[in-house]
Coordinates of C-alpha atoms in Angstrom, one line a residue:
M6 CA -17.2 -17.0 18.7
F7 CA -16.7 -13.3 17.7
S8 CA -20.4 -12.4 17.8
P9 CA -21.4 -8.7 18.2
L10 CA -22.7 -9.5 21.7
D11 CA -19.3 -10.5 23.2
T12 CA -16.6 -9.1 21.0
R13 CA -14.6 -5.9 21.5
I14 CA -12.5 -4.7 18.6
A15 CA -9.7 -2.1 18.7
F16 CA -8.7 -0.3 15.5
F17 CA -5.4 1.4 14.8
G18 CA -5.4 3.3 11.5
G19 CA -3.0 5.5 9.5
A20 CA -3.5 4.6 5.9
C21 CA -6.6 6.7 5.3
S22 CA -7.7 3.7 3.1
V23 CA -11.3 4.1 1.9
A24 CA -11.7 0.3 1.8
A25 CA -10.3 -0.2 5.3
L26 CA -12.5 2.5 6.8
E27 CA -15.5 1.1 5.1
A28 CA -14.7 -2.3 6.7
V29 CA -14.5 -0.7 10.2
V30 CA -17.9 1.1 9.7
R31 CA -19.5 -2.2 8.6
L32 CA -18.4 -3.9 11.8
V33 CA -19.9 -1.0 13.9
D34 CA -23.1 -1.2 11.9
A35 CA -23.3 -4.9 12.6
G36 CA -23.2 -4.2 16.3
Y37 CA -19.6 -4.8 17.3
E38 CA -18.1 -2.8 20.0
M39 CA -15.3 -0.8 18.5
V40 CA -12.7 1.6 19.9
A41 CA -10.0 3.4 17.9
G42 CA -6.5 3.8 19.2
P43 CA -4.1 6.5 17.9
H44 CA -4.7 7.0 14.2
D45 CA -4.3 9.4 11.3
P46 CA -6.2 12.6 12.1
R47 CA -7.7 12.5 8.6
E48 CA -9.6 9.4 9.5
G49 CA -11.2 11.1 12.5
V50 CA -14.2 12.4 10.7
V51 CA -15.2 8.9 9.5
L52 CA -14.6 7.3 12.9
N53 CA -16.5 10.0 14.8
D54 CA -19.4 9.8 12.3
A55 CA -19.5 6.1 13.0
G56 CA -19.7 6.7 16.7
I57 CA -16.3 5.1 17.4
P58 CA -14.7 6.4 20.6
T59 CA -11.0 7.3 20.1
M60 CA -8.1 6.9 22.6
Q61 CA -4.6 8.3 22.4
N62 CA -3.2 5.7 24.8
R63 CA -2.4 2.5 22.9
I64 CA -2.4 0.2 25.9
E65 CA -5.8 1.5 27.0
A66 CA -7.2 1.0 23.5
C67 CA -6.0 -2.7 23.5
Q68 CA -7.2 -3.5 26.9
G69 CA -10.0 -6.2 26.7
A70 CA -10.0 -6.3 22.9
Q71 CA -10.3 -9.8 21.5
V72 CA -9.6 -8.5 18.0
I73 CA -7.2 -5.8 16.9
I74 CA -7.5 -4.5 13.4
T75 CA -4.7 -2.4 11.9
S76 CA -4.4 -0.3 8.7
C77 CA -1.1 1.5 8.0
A78 CA 0.2 3.3 4.9
H79 CA 3.7 1.7 4.8
P80 CA 5.5 -1.4 6.1
S81 CA 7.7 0.8 8.3
E82 CA 4.6 2.0 10.1
V83 CA 3.4 -1.6 10.6
E84 CA 6.8 -2.6 12.0
E85 CA 6.7 0.3 14.5
L86 CA 3.1 -0.5 15.5
Y87 CA 3.7 -4.2 16.1
L88 CA 7.4 -4.3 17.1
G89 CA 8.3 -0.9 18.4
D90 CA 8.0 0.6 21.9
N91 CA 4.6 -0.6 23.4
G92 CA 4.1 -2.6 20.3
L93 CA 1.0 -4.6 19.8
L94 CA 2.8 -7.9 20.2
E95 CA 3.7 -6.8 23.7
I96 CA 0.5 -5.2 24.9
A97 CA -2.2 -7.3 23.3
D98 CA -4.0 -9.7 25.6
E99 CA -3.0 -13.3 25.2
G100 CA -5.3 -15.1 22.9
S101 CA -6.1 -12.0 20.9
F102 CA -6.4 -11.9 17.1
L103 CA -4.4 -9.3 15.1
V104 CA -5.8 -8.6 11.6
D105 CA -3.6 -6.3 9.5
L106 CA -5.3 -4.8 6.5
S107 CA -2.1 -3.0 5.3
V108 CA -0.2 -3.7 2.1
I109 CA 3.2 -5.0 3.5
T110 CA 6.0 -7.3 2.3
P111 CA 5.5 -11.1 2.7
R112 CA 8.7 -11.3 4.7
L113 CA 7.4 -8.8 7.3
A114 CA 4.1 -10.6 7.5
Q115 CA 5.9 -13.9 8.2
E116 CA 8.1 -12.3 10.8
I117 CA 5.2 -10.7 12.7
Q118 CA 3.2 -14.0 12.5
A119 CA 6.0 -16.0 14.0
M120 CA 6.6 -13.6 16.9
A121 CA 2.9 -13.3 17.5
A122 CA 2.6 -17.1 17.9
V123 CA 5.3 -17.0 20.6
N124 CA 3.2 -14.6 22.6
G125 CA 0.0 -16.6 22.3
L126 CA -1.4 -14.3 19.6
T127 CA -2.9 -15.0 16.2
Y128 CA -1.8 -12.7 13.4
L129 CA -3.3 -12.6 9.9
D130 CA -2.0 -10.5 7.0
A131 CA -5.3 -9.5 5.3
P132 CA -4.7 -6.6 2.9
I133 CA -7.8 -5.1 1.4
I134 CA -7.4 -4.2 -2.2
N135 CA -9.9 -1.9 -4.0
V136 CA -8.0 -0.6 -7.0
G137 CA -10.5 -0.4 -9.8
E138 CA -13.2 2.3 -9.6
Q139 CA -15.9 -0.1 -10.8
E140 CA -14.9 -3.2 -8.7
K141 CA -15.6 -4.3 -5.2
A142 CA -13.0 -4.6 -2.5
V143 CA -11.1 -7.9 -2.2
C144 CA -9.4 -9.1 1.1
F145 CA -6.6 -11.6 0.7
V146 CA -6.2 -13.4 4.0
G147 CA -2.9 -15.0 4.8
G148 CA -2.1 -16.9 8.1
E149 CA -2.3 -20.3 9.7
P150 CA -5.5 -22.1 8.4
E151 CA -6.8 -22.6 12.0
G152 CA -6.5 -18.9 12.7
V153 CA -8.2 -17.9 9.4
E154 CA -11.0 -20.4 10.2
L155 CA -11.6 -18.9 13.7
I156 CA -11.8 -15.3 12.5
T157 CA -14.2 -16.3 9.7
P158 CA -17.3 -14.7 11.3
L159 CA -15.6 -11.3 10.9
L160 CA -14.3 -11.6 7.4
P161 CA -17.5 -10.9 5.5
Y162 CA -17.4 -7.4 6.9
M163 CA -13.9 -6.8 5.7
A164 CA -14.6 -6.8 1.9
H165 CA -17.0 -7.8 -0.8
T166 CA -14.8 -10.8 -1.7
I167 CA -12.7 -12.8 0.7
R168 CA -9.8 -14.9 -0.5
P169 CA -8.4 -17.2 2.2
L170 CA -4.9 -18.4 1.5
G171 CA -2.7 -21.2 2.7
S172 CA 0.0 -19.7 4.9
P173 CA 1.4 -16.5 6.5
G174 CA 2.6 -14.0 4.0
E175 CA 0.5 -15.1 1.1
G176 CA -2.1 -12.4 1.7
A177 CA 0.7 -9.8 1.5
L178 CA 2.1 -11.5 -1.6
S179 CA -1.3 -11.5 -3.3
A180 CA -1.7 -7.8 -2.7
V181 CA 1.8 -7.1 -4.1
M182 CA 1.0 -9.0 -7.2
V183 CA -2.2 -7.1 -7.7
I184 CA -0.4 -3.8 -7.4
I185 CA 2.3 -4.9 -9.9
G186 CA -0.4 -5.9 -12.3
L187 CA -2.4 -2.7 -11.9
A188 CA 0.7 -0.6 -12.4
G189 CA 1.6 -2.3 -15.6
S190 CA -1.9 -2.4 -17.2
L191 CA -2.7 1.2 -16.2
M192 CA 0.6 2.7 -17.5
G193 CA 0.4 0.7 -20.7
T194 CA -3.1 1.7 -21.4
I195 CA -2.7 5.4 -20.6
E196 CA 0.6 5.5 -22.6
A197 CA -1.1 4.0 -25.6
M198 CA -3.9 6.6 -25.4
A199 CA -1.4 9.4 -24.9
L200 CA 0.4 8.3 -28.1
A201 CA -3.0 8.4 -29.9
N202 CA -3.6 11.9 -28.6
I203 CA -0.1 13.2 -29.5
C204 CA -0.6 11.8 -33.0
Q205 CA -4.1 13.3 -33.2
F206 CA -5.5 9.8 -33.8
N207 CA -9.3 9.6 -33.4
T208 CA -10.1 8.7 -29.8
R209 CA -12.9 6.2 -30.6
S210 CA -10.6 4.4 -33.1
A211 CA -7.9 4.2 -30.5
L212 CA -10.3 2.8 -27.9
D213 CA -11.6 0.3 -30.5
A214 CA -8.1 -0.8 -31.3
L215 CA -7.3 -1.6 -27.7
A216 CA -10.7 -3.0 -26.8
S217 CA -10.8 -5.4 -29.8
T218 CA -7.5 -7.2 -28.9
S219 CA -5.8 -8.7 -25.9
A220 CA -4.5 -5.2 -25.1
A221 CA -7.9 -4.6 -23.5
S222 CA -7.8 -4.5 -19.6
R223 CA -9.7 -3.4 -16.6
A224 CA -7.6 -0.3 -16.7
L225 CA -9.1 0.5 -20.0
L226 CA -12.6 0.2 -18.6
D227 CA -12.0 1.8 -15.2
Y228 CA -9.6 4.6 -15.8
V229 CA -9.4 5.7 -19.5
P230 CA -13.0 7.2 -19.5
Q231 CA -11.9 9.3 -16.5
T232 CA -8.6 10.5 -18.1
L233 CA -10.5 11.4 -21.3
N234 CA -12.8 13.6 -19.1
Y235 CA -9.9 14.9 -17.1
D236 CA -11.5 13.4 -14.0
F237 CA -8.8 12.7 -11.4
K238 CA -11.0 11.8 -8.4
G239 CA -11.4 8.3 -7.1
R240 CA -10.7 5.8 -4.4
L241 CA -6.9 5.3 -4.7
R242 CA -4.8 8.4 -4.3
V243 CA -1.3 8.8 -5.8
S244 CA 0.3 9.0 -2.4
E245 CA -1.3 5.7 -1.3
F246 CA -0.4 4.0 -4.6
L247 CA 3.2 5.2 -4.3
D248 CA 3.4 3.5 -0.9
M249 CA 2.1 0.3 -2.4
L250 CA 4.6 0.4 -5.3
D251 CA 7.3 1.0 -2.7
T252 CA 6.2 -2.1 -0.8
A253 CA 6.2 -4.1 -4.0
L254 CA 9.8 -3.1 -4.7
M255 CA 10.8 -3.8 -1.1
A256 CA 9.3 -7.3 -1.5
S257 CA 11.3 -7.8 -4.8
E258 CA 14.5 -6.9 -3.0
D259 CA 13.7 -9.4 -0.3
M260 CA 13.3 -12.1 -3.0
D261 CA 16.2 -11.0 -5.1
V262 CA 13.9 -10.4 -8.1
T263 CA 14.0 -7.4 -10.5
L264 CA 10.7 -5.7 -11.3
P265 CA 11.6 -3.2 -14.1
C266 CA 8.0 -2.3 -14.9
T267 CA 7.2 -1.6 -11.3
E268 CA 10.5 0.3 -10.9
T269 CA 9.4 2.6 -13.8
A270 CA 5.9 3.0 -12.3
Y271 CA 7.4 4.1 -9.0
Q272 CA 9.7 6.6 -10.7
L273 CA 6.8 8.2 -12.6
Y274 CA 4.4 8.3 -9.7
D275 CA 7.2 9.7 -7.5
L276 CA 7.6 12.4 -10.1
L277 CA 3.9 13.1 -10.1
S278 CA 4.0 13.3 -6.3
V279 CA 6.9 15.7 -6.3
V280 CA 5.1 18.2 -8.6
G281 CA 2.0 18.2 -6.4
G282 CA -0.2 15.2 -7.5
D283 CA -0.4 13.4 -4.1
E284 CA -4.1 13.8 -3.6
L285 CA -5.1 13.1 -7.2
N286 CA -6.3 9.6 -8.1
I287 CA -3.9 7.2 -9.9
Q288 CA -5.2 7.9 -13.4
A289 CA -3.6 11.3 -13.0
I290 CA -0.4 9.7 -14.3
S291 CA -1.9 10.7 -17.7
L292 CA -1.0 14.4 -16.8
L293 CA 2.7 13.6 -17.3
Y294 CA 1.9 13.4 -21.0
E295 CA 0.2 16.8 -21.1
D296 CA 1.6 20.2 -21.6
E297 CA 2.7 22.4 -18.7
Q298 CA -0.4 24.6 -18.7
T299 CA -2.8 21.6 -18.5
C300 CA -0.7 20.2 -15.7
A301 CA -1.0 23.6 -13.9
D302 CA -4.8 23.6 -14.4
Y303 CA -4.9 20.5 -12.2
G304 CA -2.6 21.7 -9.5
L305 CA 0.8 20.4 -10.7
D306 CA 3.8 22.7 -10.4
W307 CA 6.8 21.7 -12.5
A308 CA 9.0 24.2 -10.7
L309 CA 9.0 21.7 -7.8
A310 CA 10.7 19.1 -10.0
E311 CA 13.3 21.7 -10.8
D312 CA 13.8 22.3 -7.1
M313 CA 14.5 18.6 -6.7
R314 CA 16.9 18.7 -9.8
N315 CA 18.8 21.5 -8.1
G316 CA 19.0 19.6 -4.8
D317 CA 16.5 21.8 -2.9
G318 CA 14.0 19.0 -2.3
G319 CA 13.9 16.5 0.6
A320 CA 15.3 13.1 0.4
Y321 CA 13.0 10.3 -0.4
G322 CA 12.9 6.5 0.0
Y323 CA 11.6 3.7 2.1
G324 CA 12.4 3.0 5.7
G325 CA 14.6 -0.1 5.0
E326 CA 15.2 -2.9 7.4
Y327 CA 13.6 -2.6 10.8
A328 CA 16.1 -1.8 13.6
Q329 CA 15.8 -4.8 15.9
D330 CA 17.2 -2.8 18.8
Q331 CA 14.0 -0.8 18.8
I332 CA 12.1 -3.9 20.0
S333 CA 11.8 -3.5 23.7
D334 CA 10.8 -7.0 24.6
P335 CA 14.0 -9.1 24.8
R336 CA 12.2 -12.3 23.8
L337 CA 10.8 -10.7 20.7
R338 CA 14.1 -9.1 19.9
E339 CA 15.8 -12.5 20.1
L340 CA 13.1 -14.2 18.0
F341 CA 13.3 -11.4 15.4
N342 CA 17.0 -11.9 15.0
S343 CA 16.5 -15.7 14.6
I344 CA 13.8 -15.3 12.0
Q345 CA 15.9 -12.7 10.0
A346 CA 18.8 -15.2 10.0
Q347 CA 16.6 -18.1 8.9
M348 CA 15.0 -16.1 6.0
A349 CA 18.4 -14.8 4.9
G350 CA 19.5 -18.4 4.5
T351 CA 16.4 -19.8 2.9
G352 CA 15.2 -17.0 0.6
A353 CA 11.6 -17.5 1.9
M354 CA 8.8 -16.5 -0.4
G355 CA 11.3 -15.9 -3.2
T356 CA 13.5 -17.4 -5.9
G357 CA 17.1 -16.3 -5.2
N358 CA 19.2 -15.5 -8.3
P359 CA 22.9 -14.9 -7.9
E360 CA 23.0 -13.0 -11.1
L361 CA 21.0 -10.3 -9.5
D362 CA 23.5 -9.5 -6.7
D363 CA 24.2 -6.1 -8.2
Y364 CA 20.6 -5.1 -8.3
R365 CA 20.6 -1.5 -7.1
N366 CA 18.5 -0.1 -4.4
H367 CA 15.6 1.4 -6.2
H368 CA 15.2 4.4 -3.9
T369 CA 18.8 5.4 -3.0
R370 CA 19.2 9.0 -3.7
P371 CA 22.2 9.7 -5.9
D372 CA 25.2 11.1 -4.1
D373 CA 26.0 13.6 -6.9
E374 CA 25.6 17.2 -5.9
D375 CA 22.9 17.9 -8.5
G376 CA 20.4 15.5 -6.8
P377 CA 17.9 13.3 -8.7
D378 CA 17.7 14.2 -12.4
F379 CA 14.0 14.9 -12.6
P380 CA 13.0 16.4 -16.0
S381 CA 11.0 19.6 -16.4
A382 CA 7.7 19.8 -18.3
G383 CA 8.4 19.5 -22.0
E384 CA 11.6 17.5 -21.3
F385 CA 9.9 14.5 -19.8
F386 CA 8.5 13.1 -23.1
S387 CA 10.1 13.8 -26.3
K388 CA 6.8 14.1 -28.2
N389 CA 5.5 16.9 -26.0

């Protein structure tokens, strides 16, 4: 089953994920027939170079496809793609396999899987994570075991390492855990090196201090050499990581769990995005510890943060709960409502804590007239 001779695959992109695009190209190189549905225009060069025909009609792209692979930047985009008007759960041929490579919340993965099963479809949450510059991509595959087993012939093309998991949503949860761990280790390591720099402590001594203790981490190996060389290129852009952090915080809200470290990481990367760092790689967080001129040398404009302070910037935040009235298929809408009600009562994938009822929405823009209180360069860190 799923041999290159008899398998047609449709790809719907939008994340501009290097790891996801590499997976698609590997499948084409292996001889699989591939067609791309509507996708982010920035992915077009890679898809065209791989000889993948593109179609702007979602239904036409899905027609005859035994496997549909998706890769979106944010859970709200996954919701629209699967559950919106002409969503994949409506138009995919019965018996098709839906493999989502996006980083989404465990709750959303469980909801899509349950509704897919009603329509005779198999859905797998299979986020590809390729965070470290020196490491190979890992694909965490969540879903019903029989579905994972059937799709096994395709999995080696997805990533260097495949981690099959026990049930729907566990692939998504694993990805969220990785993002949380990366954010903490990266911020801690870069902050320690920034302190050394501010105190004019010898760089080699600082590195030795971290590397010789349990403070050592993959972040130290993968990212500190780049920050020391002011090299802010890489495989994971700030804009992509910000979406991933947003997803982690959405998942924490679903589970009634606080993630203060991840909250802080989101705020700092959001600030870096506001001042123009979207296309830099994630180690560029180190620029927030630099002086204003150094920031300007790498394309950051602190006046943009002042605009946000003065209320001139746009609102920000995640898409929130999916509006079930956007689901055009009545059966799917009814099932969606039922699943939402069940999960609200059981706290699926989480550990409910009544003491956290007042946990604030981590992205709600303040209602005060001054807007978000973003600092300017020089104010952000007291030692600068």
